Short mmCIF file of C-alpha atoms in Angstrom, two decimals:
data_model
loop_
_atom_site.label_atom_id
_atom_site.label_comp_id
_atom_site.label_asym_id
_atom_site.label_seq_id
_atom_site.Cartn_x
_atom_site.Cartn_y
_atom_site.Cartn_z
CA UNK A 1 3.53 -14.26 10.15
CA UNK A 2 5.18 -11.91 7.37
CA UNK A 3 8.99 -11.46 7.95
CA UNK A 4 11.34 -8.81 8.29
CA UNK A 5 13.50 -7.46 5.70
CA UNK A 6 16.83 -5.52 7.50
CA UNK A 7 19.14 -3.85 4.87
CA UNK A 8 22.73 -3.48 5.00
CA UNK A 9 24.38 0.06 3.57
CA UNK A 10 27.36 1.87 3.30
CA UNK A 11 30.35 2.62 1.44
CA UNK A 12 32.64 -0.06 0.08
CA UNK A 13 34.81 -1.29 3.09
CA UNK A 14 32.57 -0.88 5.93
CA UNK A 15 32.04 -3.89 7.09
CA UNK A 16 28.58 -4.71 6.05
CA UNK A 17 29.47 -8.54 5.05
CA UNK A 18 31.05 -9.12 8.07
CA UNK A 19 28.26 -7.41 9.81
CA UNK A 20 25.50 -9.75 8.55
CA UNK A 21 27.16 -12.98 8.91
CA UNK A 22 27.75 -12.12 12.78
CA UNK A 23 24.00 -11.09 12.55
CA UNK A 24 23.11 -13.91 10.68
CA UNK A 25 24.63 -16.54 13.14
CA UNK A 26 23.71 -14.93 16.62
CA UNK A 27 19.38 -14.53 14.84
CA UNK A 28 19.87 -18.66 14.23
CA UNK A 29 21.52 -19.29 17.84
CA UNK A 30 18.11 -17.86 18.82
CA UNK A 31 15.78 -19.94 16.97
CA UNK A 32 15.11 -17.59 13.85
CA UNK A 33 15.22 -18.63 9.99
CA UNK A 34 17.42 -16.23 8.34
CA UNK A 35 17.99 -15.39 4.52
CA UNK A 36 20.86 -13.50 3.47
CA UNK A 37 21.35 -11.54 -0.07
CA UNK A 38 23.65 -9.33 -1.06
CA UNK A 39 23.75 -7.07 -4.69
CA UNK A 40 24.12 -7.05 -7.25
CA UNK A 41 23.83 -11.41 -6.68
CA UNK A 42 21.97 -13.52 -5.10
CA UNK A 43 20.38 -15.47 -7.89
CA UNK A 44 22.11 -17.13 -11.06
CA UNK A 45 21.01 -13.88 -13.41
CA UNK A 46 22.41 -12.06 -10.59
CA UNK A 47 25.42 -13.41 -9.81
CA UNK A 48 26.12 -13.02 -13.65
CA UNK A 49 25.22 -9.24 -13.51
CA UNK A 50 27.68 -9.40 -10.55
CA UNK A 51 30.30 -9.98 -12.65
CA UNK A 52 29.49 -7.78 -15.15
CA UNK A 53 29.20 -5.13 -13.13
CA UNK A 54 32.78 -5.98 -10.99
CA UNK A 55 35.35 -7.59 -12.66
CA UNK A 56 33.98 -8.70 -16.78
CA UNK A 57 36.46 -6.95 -19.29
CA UNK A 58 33.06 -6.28 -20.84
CA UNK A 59 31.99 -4.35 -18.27
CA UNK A 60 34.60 -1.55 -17.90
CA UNK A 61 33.25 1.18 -19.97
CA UNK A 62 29.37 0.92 -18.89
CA UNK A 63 27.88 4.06 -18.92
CA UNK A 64 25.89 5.32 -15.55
CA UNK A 65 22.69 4.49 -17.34
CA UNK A 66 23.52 1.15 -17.89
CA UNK A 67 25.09 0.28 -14.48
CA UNK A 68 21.57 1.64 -13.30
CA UNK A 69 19.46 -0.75 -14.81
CA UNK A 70 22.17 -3.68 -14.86
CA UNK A 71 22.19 -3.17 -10.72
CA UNK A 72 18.02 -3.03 -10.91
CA UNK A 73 18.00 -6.24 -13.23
CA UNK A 74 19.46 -8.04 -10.84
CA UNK A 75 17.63 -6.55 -7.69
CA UNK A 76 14.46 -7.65 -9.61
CA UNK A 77 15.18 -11.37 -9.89
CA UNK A 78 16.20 -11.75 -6.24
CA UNK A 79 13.40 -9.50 -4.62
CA UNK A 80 10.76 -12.17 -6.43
CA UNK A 81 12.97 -14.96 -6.54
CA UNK A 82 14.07 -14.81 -3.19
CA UNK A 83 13.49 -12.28 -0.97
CA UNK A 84 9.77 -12.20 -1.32
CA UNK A 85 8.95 -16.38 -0.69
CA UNK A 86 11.55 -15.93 1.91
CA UNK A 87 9.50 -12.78 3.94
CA UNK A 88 6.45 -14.94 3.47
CA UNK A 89 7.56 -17.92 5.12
CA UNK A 90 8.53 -15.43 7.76
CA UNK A 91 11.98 -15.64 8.11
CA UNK A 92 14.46 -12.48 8.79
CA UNK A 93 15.71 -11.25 5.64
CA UNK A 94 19.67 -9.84 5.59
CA UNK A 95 20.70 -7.80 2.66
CA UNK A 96 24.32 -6.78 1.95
CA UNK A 97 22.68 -3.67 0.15
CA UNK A 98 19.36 -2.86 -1.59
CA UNK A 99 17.69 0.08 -3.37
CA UNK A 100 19.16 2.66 -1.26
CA UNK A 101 22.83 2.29 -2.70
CA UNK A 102 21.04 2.48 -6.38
CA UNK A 103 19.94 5.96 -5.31
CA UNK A 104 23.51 6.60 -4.01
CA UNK A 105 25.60 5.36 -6.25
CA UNK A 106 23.77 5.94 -9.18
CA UNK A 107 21.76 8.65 -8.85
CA UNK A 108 24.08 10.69 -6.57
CA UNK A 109 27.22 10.23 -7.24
CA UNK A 110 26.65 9.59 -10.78
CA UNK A 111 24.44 11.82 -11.01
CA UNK A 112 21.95 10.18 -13.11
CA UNK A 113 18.01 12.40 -12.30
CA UNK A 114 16.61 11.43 -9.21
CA UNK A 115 13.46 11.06 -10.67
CA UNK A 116 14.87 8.30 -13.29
CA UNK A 117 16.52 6.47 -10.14
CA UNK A 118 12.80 6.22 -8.35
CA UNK A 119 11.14 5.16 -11.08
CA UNK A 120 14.09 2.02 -11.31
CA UNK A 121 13.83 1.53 -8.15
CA UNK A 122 10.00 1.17 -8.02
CA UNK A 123 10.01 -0.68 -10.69
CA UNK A 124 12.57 -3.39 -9.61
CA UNK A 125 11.03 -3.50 -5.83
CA UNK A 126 7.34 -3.68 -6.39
CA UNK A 127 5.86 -3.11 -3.29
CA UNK A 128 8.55 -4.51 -0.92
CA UNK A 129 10.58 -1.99 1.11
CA UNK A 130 13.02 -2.52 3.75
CA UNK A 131 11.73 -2.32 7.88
CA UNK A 132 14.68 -1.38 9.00
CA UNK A 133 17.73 0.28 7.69
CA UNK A 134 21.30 -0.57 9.54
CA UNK A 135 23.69 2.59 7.58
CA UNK A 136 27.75 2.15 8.49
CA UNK A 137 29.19 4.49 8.20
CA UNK A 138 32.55 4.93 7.49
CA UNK A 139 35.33 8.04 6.63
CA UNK A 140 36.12 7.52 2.75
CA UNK A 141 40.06 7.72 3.17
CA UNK A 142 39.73 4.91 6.37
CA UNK A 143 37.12 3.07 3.41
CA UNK A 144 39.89 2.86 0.97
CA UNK A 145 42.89 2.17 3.47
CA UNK A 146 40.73 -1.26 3.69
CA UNK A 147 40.40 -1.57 0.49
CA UNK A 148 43.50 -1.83 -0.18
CA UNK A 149 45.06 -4.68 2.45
CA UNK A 150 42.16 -6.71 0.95
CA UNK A 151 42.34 -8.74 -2.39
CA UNK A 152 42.14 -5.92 -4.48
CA UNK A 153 39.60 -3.05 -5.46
CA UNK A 154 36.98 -4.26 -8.19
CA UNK A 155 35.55 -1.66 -10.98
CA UNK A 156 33.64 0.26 -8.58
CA UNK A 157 36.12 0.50 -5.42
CA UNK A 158 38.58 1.57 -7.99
CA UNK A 159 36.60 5.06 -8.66
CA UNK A 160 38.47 7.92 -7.41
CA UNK A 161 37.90 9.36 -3.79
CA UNK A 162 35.67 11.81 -4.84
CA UNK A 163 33.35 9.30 -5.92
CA UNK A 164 33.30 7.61 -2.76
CA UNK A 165 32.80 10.93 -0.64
CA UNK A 166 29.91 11.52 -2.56
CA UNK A 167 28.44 8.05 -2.24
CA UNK A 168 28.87 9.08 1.99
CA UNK A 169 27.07 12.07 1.61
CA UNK A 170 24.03 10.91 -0.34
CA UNK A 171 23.67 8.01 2.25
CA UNK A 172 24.07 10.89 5.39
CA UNK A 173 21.59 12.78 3.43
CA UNK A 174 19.09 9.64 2.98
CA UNK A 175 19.36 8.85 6.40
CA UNK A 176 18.58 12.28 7.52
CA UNK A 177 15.40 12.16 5.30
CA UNK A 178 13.79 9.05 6.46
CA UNK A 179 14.85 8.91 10.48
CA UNK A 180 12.09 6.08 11.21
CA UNK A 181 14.27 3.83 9.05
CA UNK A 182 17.70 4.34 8.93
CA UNK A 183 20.47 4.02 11.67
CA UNK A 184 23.37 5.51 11.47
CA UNK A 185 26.20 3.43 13.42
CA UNK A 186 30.20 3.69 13.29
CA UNK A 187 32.05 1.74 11.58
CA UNK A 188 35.36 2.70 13.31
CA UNK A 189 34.39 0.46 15.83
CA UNK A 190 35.85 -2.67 16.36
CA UNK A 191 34.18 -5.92 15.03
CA UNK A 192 32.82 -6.99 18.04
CA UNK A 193 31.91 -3.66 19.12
CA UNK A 194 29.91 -3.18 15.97
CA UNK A 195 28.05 -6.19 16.37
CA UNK A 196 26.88 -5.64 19.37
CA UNK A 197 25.90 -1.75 18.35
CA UNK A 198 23.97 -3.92 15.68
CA UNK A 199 22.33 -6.23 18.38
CA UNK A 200 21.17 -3.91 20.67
CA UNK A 201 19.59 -1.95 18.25
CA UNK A 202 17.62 -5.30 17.01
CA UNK A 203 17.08 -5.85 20.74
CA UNK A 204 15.08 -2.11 21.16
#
């Protein structure tokens, strides 16, 4: 039996990591093989795009065009090198983001034409698309207050708080587009109280 893929979105700061590693270890308590991703990563090419993209001298001064296709590069490598075997030896399938913050980032907030963005993403995803969409969601100025008490912002935290409002909006907007996917839960709430939020919607 086929798998199921459940992506992880929302701004920088909401708790998605955290999120999927509760999510992660309650599905294996249970009996279920689990694979976890996250982007851009996830593979050797993409863990090198990852750094590129986050902290590489080299990559400060990308232009939107190029973070577009850097981010789909490295979406590419894992949806065939991993995600894909991993769906068809049926196991449940955990990414820490996946085309949708492409669209976001990229296309709204930088503002790059939708119509370039779909064709990426298409392109990078083949035929696989997510079953289930978990968004957290997450006040920009609360976003960055986290930010900050961690380790540091990298190259893409650091963008100013306009940025990051926009980044909310296009995933509000997504979410309101394609309601048999996406659920919208807050992530004001506690850890625990998230996780459970998360559970029970598995659980339904």
């Amino acid at each position: 039996m086929r798998g199921i893929l459940i992506t992880f979105e929302g701004g920088d700061g909401s708790g998605k990591s955290t999120q999927i590693r509760l999510l992660a270890e309650r599905l294996t308590a249970v009996g279920l093989p689990v694979t976890t991703t996250r982007e851009p990563g996830g593979t050797a090419a993409g863990e090198a795009i990852r750094d590129l993209l986050q902290t590489a001298k080299a990559g400060r001064n990308l232009t939107p065009e190029a973070e577009l296709l850097l981010f789909a590069a490295s979406r590419a490598q894992l949806v065939r090198e991993v995600m894909e075997p991993a769906l068809a030896s049926g196991a449940v399938v955990l990414a820490d983001r996946f085309a949708d913050s492409t669209t976001v980032y990229q296309g709204t907030a930088r503002k790059l034409e939708a119509e370039n963005v779909a064709f990426v993403n298409r392109l990078a995803l083949g035929t696989l698309r997510p079953d289930l969409t978990l968004l957290l969601d997450l006040e920009p100025e609360e976003a960055c207050r986290r930010r900050t008490a961690r380790s540091g912002p990298d190259r893409m935290e650091s963008l100013p708080l306009s940025f990051h409002e926009a980044v909310r909006d296009g995933y509000l907007r997504l979410a309101a587009q394609e309601p048999e996917r996406f659920r919208i839960l807050d992530a004001t709430l506690s850890v625990e109280a998230l996780h459970e939020a998360v559970w029970n919607l598995l659980q339904e």
